Amino acid sequence: MAELYIRVAEDENEEPMEIPSEDDGTVLLSTVAAQFPGACGLRYRNPVSQCMRGVRLVEGILHAPENDWGSLVYVVNYPKDNKRKMDEMDAASAVKMKRGIEKTSDLIILGLPWKTSEQDLKDYFATFGEVIMVQVKRDVKTGNSKGFGFVRFTEYETQSKVISQRHMIDGRWCDCKLPNSKVLEQFRCPDEPMRSRKIFVGRCTEDITTDELRQFFMQYGEVTDVFIPKPFRAFAFVTFADDQVASALCGEDLIIKGVSVHISNAEPKHNNINQFFSNFPGRSPSLAAMFDRTQYQYPSSHV
DNA sequence: GTTGAGCGTT
């Protein structure tokens, strides 16, 4: 079935290097990157059409075309360009390309019946468009639903439609909204440099390993470190070679192994507007947003 | 074993 090694080169005309595959026939992007630092994927020339084709990449795992790598030579992709050395602007724009102009967010679903399951949610919301994540928040001890959950769609249009109306789910009216955390982030200045190469990955589940985090985040840029505190505390740190990659990811919700993790600055504890305003019951998002903006009118050297 | 406004085990 699967070959032990596949042939990979920086360029179609260069001498290929043999790279080992996994037992299931897939190839880890990290294995490719071990030989070609900064690699973010593979492509190959389709012998029939003579066009270049991309190799499927899912969460750091490269999948053989038609279940067989064959003896083709696979060419390494680098972020944005074929250039091994990307400049700083390219690093940031490569990430921005990935998230698009109108990015989708997790939506909070309020008012769920206690009995509603994740499958129920998926079945219901799939009638609006492709669903990539659903969660029902539960009591960790009892497993009982807390009556709210989250959903994420592929298409921004689907998200807009879902927000615009009420939803009858299992006999109760429910509301879908942007979570408060997102409302504040909307006003975050995306070009504000962070100067840190390290990101905080919140809402991790215990089954996500350092290897999986590394393989997942490699698609955005070269990963130099992954740290998961022990004992388990539901978060991790990932460090990139390039601070602009880290900066561009901040505020994102990314889906790893079906769970929505939240990316933020790695050292926000003392300077977190979100937490500051969450101390006020009846807090005003617009007030928070104004405060947020004033933060960015000052040079960040004193922060 | 209950409940019905909220905000996701930093």
PDB file of C-alpha atoms (C1' of nucleotides) in Angstrom:
ATOM      1  CA  MET A   1       0.000   0.000   0.000  1.00  0.00           C
ATOM      2  CA  ALA A   2       2.019   2.967   1.183  1.00  0.00           C
ATOM      3  CA  GLU A   3       5.644   3.413   0.318  1.00  0.00           C
ATOM      4  CA  LEU A   4       8.194   3.878   2.993  1.00  0.00           C
ATOM      5  CA  TYR A   5       9.672   6.994   1.443  1.00  0.00           C
ATOM      6  CA  ILE A   6       8.442   9.743  -0.846  1.00  0.00           C
ATOM      7  CA  ARG A   7      10.623  11.936  -3.043  1.00  0.00           C
ATOM      8  CA  VAL A   8      10.702  15.613  -2.193  1.00  0.00           C
ATOM      9  CA  ALA A   9      12.635  18.498  -3.702  1.00  0.00           C
ATOM     10  CA  GLU A  10      12.775  22.262  -3.467  1.00  0.00           C
ATOM     11  CA  ASP A  11      12.351  22.514  -7.184  1.00  0.00           C
ATOM     12  CA  GLU A  12      11.194  20.206  -9.929  1.00  0.00           C
ATOM     13  CA  ASN A  13      14.640  20.091 -11.455  1.00  0.00           C
ATOM     14  CA  GLU A  14      16.608  19.605  -8.302  1.00  0.00           C
ATOM     15  CA  GLU A  15      17.717  16.324  -6.885  1.00  0.00           C
ATOM     16  CA  PRO A  16      14.954  14.901  -4.699  1.00  0.00           C
ATOM     17  CA  MET A  17      15.416  13.794  -1.116  1.00  0.00           C
ATOM     18  CA  GLU A  18      13.660  10.709   0.212  1.00  0.00           C
ATOM     19  CA  ILE A  19      11.404  11.465   3.148  1.00  0.00           C
ATOM     20  CA  PRO A  20       9.795   8.798   5.358  1.00  0.00           C
ATOM     21  CA  SER A  21       6.031   8.345   5.512  1.00  0.00           C
ATOM     22  CA  GLU A  22       4.000   7.191   8.498  1.00  0.00           C
ATOM     23  CA  ASP A  23       2.590   3.680   8.923  1.00  0.00           C
ATOM     24  CA  ASP A  24      -0.803   4.781   7.615  1.00  0.00           C
ATOM     25  CA  GLY A  25       0.708   6.142   4.408  1.00  0.00           C
ATOM     26  CA  THR A  26       0.492   9.796   5.368  1.00  0.00           C
ATOM     27  CA  VAL A  27       3.466  12.134   5.654  1.00  0.00           C
ATOM     28  CA  LEU A  28       3.842  14.589   8.497  1.00  0.00           C
ATOM     29  CA  LEU A  29       4.486  18.178   7.530  1.00  0.00           C
ATOM     30  CA  SER A  30       6.937  18.241  10.413  1.00  0.00           C
ATOM     31  CA  THR A  31       8.937  15.496   8.706  1.00  0.00           C
ATOM     32  CA  VAL A  32       9.134  17.605   5.560  1.00  0.00           C
ATOM     33  CA  ALA A  33      10.017  20.702   7.568  1.00  0.00           C
ATOM     34  CA  ALA A  34      12.791  18.826   9.317  1.00  0.00           C
ATOM     35  CA  GLN A  35      14.594  18.722   5.963  1.00  0.00           C
ATOM     36  CA  PHE A  36      13.128  21.916   4.486  1.00  0.00           C
ATOM     37  CA  PRO A  37      12.730  24.415   7.341  1.00  0.00           C
ATOM     38  CA  GLY A  38       9.790  26.740   6.853  1.00  0.00           C
ATOM     39  CA  ALA A  39       7.950  24.355   4.525  1.00  0.00           C
ATOM     40  CA  CYS A  40       4.166  24.693   4.698  1.00  0.00           C
ATOM     41  CA  GLY A  41       3.034  22.070   2.194  1.00  0.00           C
ATOM     42  CA  LEU A  42       3.741  20.037  -0.915  1.00  0.00           C
ATOM     43  CA  ARG A  43       2.690  20.144  -4.539  1.00  0.00           C
ATOM     44  CA  TYR A  44       3.312  17.972  -7.571  1.00  0.00           C
ATOM     45  CA  ARG A  45       2.814  17.989 -11.307  1.00  0.00           C
ATOM     46  CA  ASN A  46      -0.207  15.992 -12.403  1.00  0.00           C
ATOM     47  CA  PRO A  47       1.113  13.676 -15.157  1.00  0.00           C
ATOM     48  CA  VAL A  48      -2.227  13.811 -16.982  1.00  0.00           C
ATOM     49  CA  SER A  49      -3.069  17.507 -16.954  1.00  0.00           C
ATOM     50  CA  GLN A  50       0.526  18.723 -16.570  1.00  0.00           C
ATOM     51  CA  CYS A  51      -0.765  21.197 -14.005  1.00  0.00           C
ATOM     52  CA  MET A  52       0.658  21.597 -10.541  1.00  0.00           C
ATOM     53  CA  ARG A  53      -1.535  20.111  -7.856  1.00  0.00           C
ATOM     54  CA  GLY A  54      -1.544  20.729  -4.128  1.00  0.00           C
ATOM     55  CA  VAL A  55      -1.258  17.881  -1.666  1.00  0.00           C
ATOM     56  CA  ARG A  56      -4.077  17.711   0.869  1.00  0.00           C
ATOM     57  CA  LEU A  57      -2.959  19.009   4.266  1.00  0.00           C
ATOM     58  CA  VAL A  58      -5.133  18.506   7.333  1.00  0.00           C
ATOM     59  CA  GLU A  59      -3.833  19.574  10.724  1.00  0.00           C
ATOM     60  CA  GLY A  60      -0.214  19.004   9.876  1.00  0.00           C
ATOM     61  CA  ILE A  61      -0.736  15.699   8.053  1.00  0.00           C
ATOM     62  CA  LEU A  62      -0.120  15.369   4.325  1.00  0.00           C
ATOM     63  CA  HIS A  63      -2.341  12.885   2.526  1.00  0.00           C
ATOM     64  CA  ALA A  64      -1.264  10.963  -0.539  1.00  0.00           C
ATOM     65  CA  PRO A  65      -3.145  11.846  -3.736  1.00  0.00           C
ATOM     66  CA  GLU A  66      -5.441   8.925  -4.589  1.00  0.00           C
ATOM     67  CA  ASN A  67      -4.031   7.054  -1.583  1.00  0.00           C
ATOM     68  CA  ASP A  68      -0.697   6.502  -3.281  1.00  0.00           C
ATOM     69  CA  TRP A  69       2.344   8.734  -3.342  1.00  0.00           C
ATOM     70  CA  GLY A  70       3.783   6.843  -6.292  1.00  0.00           C
ATOM     71  CA  SER A  71       7.203   7.794  -7.565  1.00  0.00           C
ATOM     72  CA  LEU A  72       6.393  11.418  -8.361  1.00  0.00           C
ATOM     73  CA  VAL A  73       8.655  14.156  -7.137  1.00  0.00           C
ATOM     74  CA  TYR A  74       6.893  16.418  -4.667  1.00  0.00           C
ATOM     75  CA  VAL A  75       7.898  20.050  -4.523  1.00  0.00           C
ATOM     76  CA  VAL A  76       8.093  21.948  -1.258  1.00  0.00           C
ATOM     77  CA  ASN A  77       5.786  24.905  -0.694  1.00  0.00           C
ATOM     78  CA  TYR A  78       6.859  27.827   1.402  1.00  0.00           C
ATOM     79  CA  PRO A  79       4.528  30.446   2.834  1.00  0.00           C
ATOM     80  CA  LYS A  80       3.362  32.957   0.231  1.00  0.00           C
ATOM     81  CA  ASP A  81       6.221  32.407  -2.191  1.00  0.00           C
ATOM     82  CA  ASN A  82       8.491  29.621  -3.275  1.00  0.00           C
ATOM     83  CA  LYS A  83      11.220  31.574  -1.627  1.00  0.00           C
ATOM     84  CA  ARG A  84      12.768  29.905   1.337  1.00  0.00           C
ATOM     85  CA  LYS A  85      13.491  33.257   2.876  1.00  0.00           C
ATOM     86  CA  MET A  86      10.303  35.213   3.207  1.00  0.00           C
ATOM     87  CA  ASP A  87      10.557  38.738   4.409  1.00  0.00           C
ATOM     88  CA  GLU A  88       8.564  39.976   7.368  1.00  0.00           C
ATOM     89  CA  MET A  89       5.699  41.453   5.418  1.00  0.00           C
ATOM     90  CA  ASP A  90       5.207  38.178   3.629  1.00  0.00           C
ATOM     91  CA  ALA A  91       4.993  36.308   6.893  1.00  0.00           C
ATOM     92  CA  ALA A  92       2.233  38.538   8.154  1.00  0.00           C
ATOM     93  CA  SER A  93       0.323  38.656   4.914  1.00  0.00           C
ATOM     94  CA  ALA A  94       0.539  34.885   4.516  1.00  0.00           C
ATOM     95  CA  VAL A  95      -1.374  34.519   7.749  1.00  0.00           C
ATOM     96  CA  LYS A  96      -3.815  37.250   6.821  1.00  0.00           C
ATOM     97  CA  MET A  97      -4.499  35.489   3.546  1.00  0.00           C
ATOM     98  CA  LYS A  98      -5.405  32.392   5.453  1.00  0.00           C
ATOM     99  CA  ARG A  99      -7.948  34.119   7.606  1.00  0.00           C
ATOM    100  CA  GLY A 100      -9.506  36.123   4.822  1.00  0.00           C
ATOM    101  CA  ILE A 101     -11.281  39.430   4.956  1.00  0.00           C
ATOM    102  CA  GLU A 102     -14.532  38.325   6.536  1.00  0.00           C
ATOM    103  CA  LYS A 103     -13.505  35.644   8.935  1.00  0.00           C
ATOM    104  CA  THR A 104     -16.034  33.553  10.759  1.00  0.00           C
ATOM    105  CA  SER A 105     -16.159  33.418  14.542  1.00  0.00           C
ATOM    106  CA  ASP A 106     -17.514  30.985  17.035  1.00  0.00           C
ATOM    107  CA  LEU A 107     -21.083  31.987  17.856  1.00  0.00           C
ATOM    108  CA  ILE A 108     -22.588  31.534  21.284  1.00  0.00           C
ATOM    109  CA  ILE A 109     -25.971  29.804  21.412  1.00  0.00           C
ATOM    110  CA  LEU A 110     -28.065  30.915  24.375  1.00  0.00           C
ATOM    111  CA  GLY A 111     -31.141  29.225  25.755  1.00  0.00           C
ATOM    112  CA  LEU A 112     -30.562  25.631  24.694  1.00  0.00           C
ATOM    113  CA  PRO A 113     -32.831  22.965  26.149  1.00  0.00           C
ATOM    114  CA  TRP A 114     -31.012  20.855  28.728  1.00  0.00           C
ATOM    115  CA  LYS A 115     -31.439  17.786  26.586  1.00  0.00           C
ATOM    116  CA  THR A 116     -29.958  19.196  23.379  1.00  0.00           C
ATOM    117  CA  SER A 117     -26.815  17.350  22.299  1.00  0.00           C
ATOM    118  CA  GLU A 118     -23.977  18.353  20.014  1.00  0.00           C
ATOM    119  CA  GLN A 119     -25.416  16.078  17.354  1.00  0.00           C
ATOM    120  CA  ASP A 120     -28.764  17.860  17.671  1.00  0.00           C
ATOM    121  CA  LEU A 121     -27.006  21.183  17.176  1.00  0.00           C
ATOM    122  CA  LYS A 122     -25.063  19.931  14.212  1.00  0.00           C
ATOM    123  CA  ASP A 123     -28.207  18.550  12.577  1.00  0.00           C
ATOM    124  CA  TYR A 124     -30.067  21.794  13.135  1.00  0.00           C
ATOM    125  CA  PHE A 125     -27.382  24.229  11.999  1.00  0.00           C
ATOM    126  CA  ALA A 126     -26.328  22.127   9.011  1.00  0.00           C
ATOM    127  CA  THR A 127     -29.565  23.271   7.364  1.00  0.00           C
ATOM    128  CA  PHE A 128     -28.027  26.773   7.154  1.00  0.00           C
ATOM    129  CA  GLY A 129     -24.611  25.814   5.833  1.00  0.00           C
ATOM    130  CA  GLU A 130     -21.506  23.799   6.492  1.00  0.00           C
ATOM    131  CA  VAL A 131     -20.778  23.457  10.210  1.00  0.00           C
ATOM    132  CA  ILE A 132     -17.184  23.011  11.322  1.00  0.00           C
ATOM    133  CA  MET A 133     -17.603  22.978  15.102  1.00  0.00           C
ATOM    134  CA  VAL A 134     -20.333  22.597  17.692  1.00  0.00           C
ATOM    135  CA  GLN A 135     -20.073  22.479  21.445  1.00  0.00           C
ATOM    136  CA  VAL A 136     -22.514  22.095  24.296  1.00  0.00           C
ATOM    137  CA  LYS A 137     -21.037  23.452  27.500  1.00  0.00           C
ATOM    138  CA  ARG A 138     -21.513  20.971  30.315  1.00  0.00           C
ATOM    139  CA  ASP A 139     -20.872  20.617  34.015  1.00  0.00           C
ATOM    140  CA  VAL A 140     -17.584  18.759  34.188  1.00  0.00           C
ATOM    141  CA  LYS A 141     -18.780  16.639  37.128  1.00  0.00           C
ATOM    142  CA  THR A 142     -22.297  15.732  36.078  1.00  0.00           C
ATOM    143  CA  GLY A 143     -22.046  16.147  32.335  1.00  0.00           C
ATOM    144  CA  ASN A 144     -25.297  18.082  32.358  1.00  0.00           C
ATOM    145  CA  SER A 145     -25.714  20.815  29.804  1.00  0.00           C
ATOM    146  CA  LYS A 146     -25.358  24.367  31.049  1.00  0.00           C
ATOM    147  CA  GLY A 147     -27.928  25.445  28.492  1.00  0.00           C
ATOM    148  CA  PHE A 148     -25.570  27.152  26.115  1.00  0.00           C
ATOM    149  CA  GLY A 149     -23.056  26.214  23.498  1.00  0.00           C
ATOM    150  CA  PHE A 150     -21.053  27.336  20.512  1.00  0.00           C
ATOM    151  CA  VAL A 151     -21.173  26.841  16.766  1.00  0.00           C
ATOM    152  CA  ARG A 152     -18.827  27.762  13.947  1.00  0.00           C
ATOM    153  CA  PHE A 153     -19.579  27.853  10.239  1.00  0.00           C
ATOM    154  CA  THR A 154     -17.350  27.675   7.200  1.00  0.00           C
ATOM    155  CA  GLU A 155     -19.014  30.522   5.354  1.00  0.00           C
ATOM    156  CA  TYR A 156     -19.361  34.041   6.643  1.00  0.00           C
ATOM    157  CA  GLU A 157     -22.720  34.335   4.864  1.00  0.00           C
ATOM    158  CA  THR A 158     -24.032  31.430   6.881  1.00  0.00           C
ATOM    159  CA  GLN A 159     -22.894  33.087  10.078  1.00  0.00           C
ATOM    160  CA  SER A 160     -24.646  36.334   9.183  1.00  0.00           C
ATOM    161  CA  LYS A 161     -27.869  34.501   8.399  1.00  0.00           C
ATOM    162  CA  VAL A 162     -27.784  32.567  11.657  1.00  0.00           C
ATOM    163  CA  ILE A 163     -27.155  35.685  13.732  1.00  0.00           C
ATOM    164  CA  SER A 164     -29.995  37.524  12.041  1.00  0.00           C
ATOM    165  CA  GLN A 165     -32.794  35.334  13.363  1.00  0.00           C
ATOM    166  CA  ARG A 166     -34.024  33.397  16.378  1.00  0.00           C
ATOM    167  CA  HIS A 167     -33.815  29.638  16.415  1.00  0.00           C
ATOM    168  CA  MET A 168     -36.334  27.042  17.544  1.00  0.00           C
ATOM    169  CA  ILE A 169     -34.189  24.177  18.813  1.00  0.00           C
ATOM    170  CA  ASP A 170     -35.809  21.155  20.459  1.00  0.00           C
ATOM    171  CA  GLY A 171     -38.817  23.255  21.432  1.00  0.00           C
ATOM    172  CA  ARG A 172     -37.139  26.372  22.786  1.00  0.00           C
ATOM    173  CA  TRP A 173     -36.276  29.701  21.219  1.00  0.00           C
ATOM    174  CA  CYS A 174     -32.527  30.252  21.205  1.00  0.00           C
ATOM    175  CA  ASP A 175     -30.327  33.194  20.257  1.00  0.00           C
ATOM    176  CA  CYS A 176     -27.038  33.031  18.381  1.00  0.00           C
ATOM    177  CA  LYS A 177     -24.688  35.952  18.893  1.00  0.00           C
ATOM    178  CA  LEU A 178     -21.090  36.953  18.704  1.00  0.00           C
ATOM    179  CA  PRO A 179     -19.627  36.089  22.105  1.00  0.00           C
ATOM    180  CA  ASN A 180     -18.610  39.043  24.264  1.00  0.00           C
ATOM    181  CA  SER A 181     -14.976  38.120  23.891  1.00  0.00           C
ATOM    182  CA  LYS A 182     -15.304  38.577  20.135  1.00  0.00           C
ATOM    183  CA  VAL A 183     -17.142  41.878  20.356  1.00  0.00           C
ATOM    184  CA  LEU A 184     -14.132  43.470  21.987  1.00  0.00           C
ATOM    185  CA  GLU A 185     -11.698  41.843  19.625  1.00  0.00           C
ATOM    186  CA  GLN A 186     -13.489  43.343  16.649  1.00  0.00           C
ATOM    187  CA  PHE A 187     -11.953  46.643  17.610  1.00  0.00           C
ATOM    188  CA  ARG A 188      -8.494  45.286  18.043  1.00  0.00           C
ATOM    189  CA  CYS A 189      -6.048  46.900  15.667  1.00  0.00           C
ATOM    190  CA  PRO A 190      -4.708  44.039  13.588  1.00  0.00           C
ATOM    191  CA  ASP A 191      -1.542  45.874  12.652  1.00  0.00           C
ATOM    192  CA  GLU A 192      -0.534  46.604  16.191  1.00  0.00           C
ATOM    193  CA  PRO A 193       2.734  44.749  16.567  1.00  0.00           C
ATOM    194  CA  MET A 194       2.997  42.421  19.504  1.00  0.00           C
ATOM    195  CA  ARG A 195       6.768  41.984  19.474  1.00  0.00           C
ATOM    196  CA  SER A 196       6.345  38.560  20.973  1.00  0.00           C
ATOM    197  CA  ARG A 197       6.990  35.416  19.022  1.00  0.00           C
ATOM    198  CA  LYS A 198       4.945  33.480  21.544  1.00  0.00           C
ATOM    199  CA  ILE A 199       1.175  32.995  21.504  1.00  0.00           C
ATOM    200  CA  PHE A 200      -1.178  31.816  24.201  1.00  0.00           C
ATOM    201  CA  VAL A 201      -3.433  28.959  23.086  1.00  0.00           C
ATOM    202  CA  GLY A 202      -6.492  28.909  25.329  1.00  0.00           C
ATOM    203  CA  ARG A 203      -9.282  26.343  25.680  1.00  0.00           C
ATOM    204  CA  CYS A 204      -7.020  23.415  24.890  1.00  0.00           C
ATOM    205  CA  THR A 205      -8.319  19.985  25.730  1.00  0.00           C
ATOM    206  CA  GLU A 206      -6.185  17.399  27.443  1.00  0.00           C
ATOM    207  CA  ASP A 207      -5.927  15.150  24.390  1.00  0.00           C
ATOM    208  CA  ILE A 208      -4.080  17.743  22.316  1.00  0.00           C
ATOM    209  CA  THR A 209      -0.371  16.911  22.367  1.00  0.00           C
ATOM    210  CA  THR A 210       2.645  19.129  21.833  1.00  0.00           C
ATOM    211  CA  ASP A 211       3.359  17.299  18.598  1.00  0.00           C
ATOM    212  CA  GLU A 212      -0.139  17.965  17.331  1.00  0.00           C
ATOM    213  CA  LEU A 213       0.129  21.628  18.235  1.00  0.00           C
ATOM    214  CA  ARG A 214       3.453  21.865  16.452  1.00  0.00           C
ATOM    215  CA  GLN A 215       2.133  20.165  13.368  1.00  0.00           C
ATOM    216  CA  PHE A 216      -0.969  22.308  13.317  1.00  0.00           C
ATOM    217  CA  PHE A 217       0.756  25.668  13.745  1.00  0.00           C
ATOM    218  CA  MET A 218       3.497  24.885  11.249  1.00  0.00           C
ATOM    219  CA  GLN A 219       1.104  25.824   8.498  1.00  0.00           C
ATOM    220  CA  TYR A 220       1.384  29.464   9.558  1.00  0.00           C
ATOM    221  CA  GLY A 221       5.123  29.656   9.952  1.00  0.00           C
ATOM    222  CA  GLU A 222       8.146  28.023  11.480  1.00  0.00           C
ATOM    223  CA  VAL A 223       7.457  26.848  15.028  1.00  0.00           C
ATOM    224  CA  THR A 224      10.394  26.993  17.408  1.00  0.00           C
ATOM    225  CA  ASP A 225       8.770  25.859  20.643  1.00  0.00           C
ATOM    226  CA  VAL A 226       5.593  24.328  22.055  1.00  0.00           C
ATOM    227  CA  PHE A 227       4.887  24.236  25.764  1.00  0.00           C
ATOM    228  CA  ILE A 228       1.986  22.608  27.600  1.00  0.00           C
ATOM    229  CA  PRO A 229       1.998  23.256  31.374  1.00  0.00           C
ATOM    230  CA  LYS A 230       1.684  20.206  33.572  1.00  0.00           C
ATOM    231  CA  PRO A 231      -0.573  19.447  35.285  1.00  0.00           C
ATOM    232  CA  PHE A 232      -3.204  20.145  32.670  1.00  0.00           C
ATOM    233  CA  ARG A 233      -4.461  23.720  32.735  1.00  0.00           C
ATOM    234  CA  ALA A 234      -6.316  23.972  29.422  1.00  0.00           C
ATOM    235  CA  PHE A 235      -3.788  26.191  27.700  1.00  0.00           C
ATOM    236  CA  ALA A 236      -0.475  26.027  25.900  1.00  0.00           C
ATOM    237  CA  PHE A 237       2.179  28.279  24.459  1.00  0.00           C
ATOM    238  CA  VAL A 238       3.480  28.156  20.916  1.00  0.00           C
ATOM    239  CA  THR A 239       6.508  30.145  19.780  1.00  0.00           C
ATOM    240  CA  PHE A 240       7.163  31.040  16.153  1.00  0.00           C
ATOM    241  CA  ALA A 241      10.409  32.002  14.496  1.00  0.00           C
ATOM    242  CA  ASP A 242       8.714  35.183  13.298  1.00  0.00           C
ATOM    243  CA  ASP A 243       6.873  37.528  15.653  1.00  0.00           C
ATOM    244  CA  GLN A 244       4.628  38.748  12.840  1.00  0.00           C
ATOM    245  CA  VAL A 245       3.187  35.305  12.436  1.00  0.00           C
ATOM    246  CA  ALA A 246       2.403  35.258  16.145  1.00  0.00           C
ATOM    247  CA  SER A 247       0.952  38.739  15.970  1.00  0.00           C
ATOM    248  CA  ALA A 248      -1.257  37.977  12.992  1.00  0.00           C
ATOM    249  CA  LEU A 249      -2.793  34.953  14.712  1.00  0.00           C
ATOM    250  CA  CYS A 250      -3.815  36.814  17.847  1.00  0.00           C
ATOM    251  CA  GLY A 251      -7.556  37.025  18.335  1.00  0.00           C
ATOM    252  CA  GLU A 252      -8.228  34.022  16.129  1.00  0.00           C
ATOM    253  CA  ASP A 253     -10.286  31.026  17.055  1.00  0.00           C
ATOM    254  CA  LEU A 254      -8.688  28.003  15.457  1.00  0.00           C
ATOM    255  CA  ILE A 255     -10.051  24.511  15.323  1.00  0.00           C
ATOM    256  CA  ILE A 256      -7.680  21.729  16.320  1.00  0.00           C
ATOM    257  CA  LYS A 257      -9.018  18.182  16.497  1.00  0.00           C
ATOM    258  CA  GLY A 258     -12.539  19.566  16.483  1.00  0.00           C
ATOM    259  CA  VAL A 259     -12.066  21.899  19.426  1.00  0.00           C
ATOM    260  CA  SER A 260     -12.058  25.641  19.143  1.00  0.00           C
ATOM    261  CA  VAL A 261      -8.933  27.064  20.723  1.00  0.00           C
ATOM    262  CA  HIS A 262      -8.414  30.758  21.244  1.00  0.00           C
ATOM    263  CA  ILE A 263      -5.221  32.559  20.343  1.00  0.00           C
ATOM    264  CA  SER A 264      -4.063  35.574  22.254  1.00  0.00           C
ATOM    265  CA  ASN A 265      -1.005  37.410  23.399  1.00  0.00           C
ATOM    266  CA  ALA A 266       1.201  35.239  25.569  1.00  0.00           C
ATOM    267  CA  GLU A 267       1.453  37.779  28.367  1.00  0.00           C
ATOM    268  CA  PRO A 268      -1.919  39.503  28.713  1.00  0.00           C
ATOM    269  CA  LYS A 269      -2.624  38.932  32.410  1.00  0.00           C
ATOM    270  CA  HIS A 270      -1.731  42.400  33.686  1.00  0.00           C
ATOM    271  CA  ASN A 271      -2.873  44.272  30.591  1.00  0.00           C
ATOM    272  CA  ASN A 272      -6.068  42.614  29.503  1.00  0.00           C
ATOM    273  CA  ILE A 273      -8.874  44.989  28.607  1.00  0.00           C
ATOM    274  CA  ASN A 274     -11.215  42.068  28.347  1.00  0.00           C
ATOM    275  CA  GLN A 275     -10.722  41.098  31.950  1.00  0.00           C
ATOM    276  CA  PHE A 276     -10.750  44.702  33.069  1.00  0.00           C
ATOM    277  CA  PHE A 277     -14.231  45.268  31.684  1.00  0.00           C
ATOM    278  CA  SER A 278     -15.541  41.906  32.703  1.00  0.00           C
ATOM    279  CA  ASN A 279     -15.395  43.170  36.284  1.00  0.00           C
ATOM    280  CA  PHE A 280     -18.331  45.449  35.561  1.00  0.00           C
ATOM    281  CA  PRO A 281     -21.748  43.834  35.489  1.00  0.00           C
ATOM    282  CA  GLY A 282     -23.729  45.509  32.724  1.00  0.00           C
ATOM    283  CA  ARG A 283     -20.507  46.440  30.992  1.00  0.00           C
ATOM    284  CA  SER A 284     -20.823  48.292  27.746  1.00  0.00           C
ATOM    285  CA  PRO A 285     -19.070  46.810  24.754  1.00  0.00           C
ATOM    286  CA  SER A 286     -18.899  50.183  23.051  1.00  0.00           C
ATOM    287  CA  LEU A 287     -17.334  51.769  26.105  1.00  0.00           C
ATOM    288  CA  ALA A 288     -14.874  48.936  26.255  1.00  0.00           C
ATOM    289  CA  ALA A 289     -14.141  49.420  22.584  1.00  0.00           C
ATOM    290  CA  MET A 290     -13.440  53.114  23.089  1.00  0.00           C
ATOM    291  CA  PHE A 291     -11.125  52.274  25.913  1.00  0.00           C
ATOM    292  CA  ASP A 292      -9.534  49.698  23.703  1.00  0.00           C
ATOM    293  CA  ARG A 293      -8.868  52.282  21.006  1.00  0.00           C
ATOM    294  CA  THR A 294      -7.319  54.768  23.373  1.00  0.00           C
ATOM    295  CA  GLN A 295      -4.829  52.087  24.295  1.00  0.00           C
ATOM    296  CA  TYR A 296      -3.542  52.076  20.787  1.00  0.00           C
ATOM    297  CA  GLN A 297      -3.083  55.803  20.517  1.00  0.00           C
ATOM    298  CA  TYR A 298      -0.057  55.562  22.734  1.00  0.00           C
ATOM    299  CA  PRO A 299       3.235  54.072  21.748  1.00  0.00           C
ATOM    300  CA  SER A 300       3.395  50.664  23.285  1.00  0.00           C
ATOM    301  CA  SER A 301       6.893  51.118  24.632  1.00  0.00           C
ATOM    302  CA  HIS A 302       5.624  51.788  28.130  1.00  0.00           C
ATOM    303  CA  VAL A 303       3.262  48.820  28.214  1.00  0.00           C
TER     304      VAL A 303
ATOM    305  C1'  DG B   1     -33.058  14.220  40.328  1.00  0.00           C
ATOM    306  C1'  DT B   2     -34.050  21.220  40.640  1.00  0.00           C
ATOM    307  C1'  DT B   3     -32.865  25.861  36.790  1.00  0.00           C
ATOM    308  C1'  DG B   4     -33.541  29.751  32.151  1.00  0.00           C
ATOM    309  C1'  DA B   5     -29.835  34.669  32.406  1.00  0.00           C
ATOM    310  C1'  DG B   6     -25.639  34.327  30.719  1.00  0.00           C
ATOM    311  C1'  DC B   7     -20.284  34.083  27.878  1.00  0.00           C
ATOM    312  C1'  DG B   8     -16.053  29.315  26.393  1.00  0.00           C
ATOM    313  C1'  DT B   9     -11.680  25.095  33.061  1.00  0.00           C
ATOM    314  C1'  DT B  10      -5.516  31.383  31.172  1.00  0.00           C
TER     315       DT B  10
END
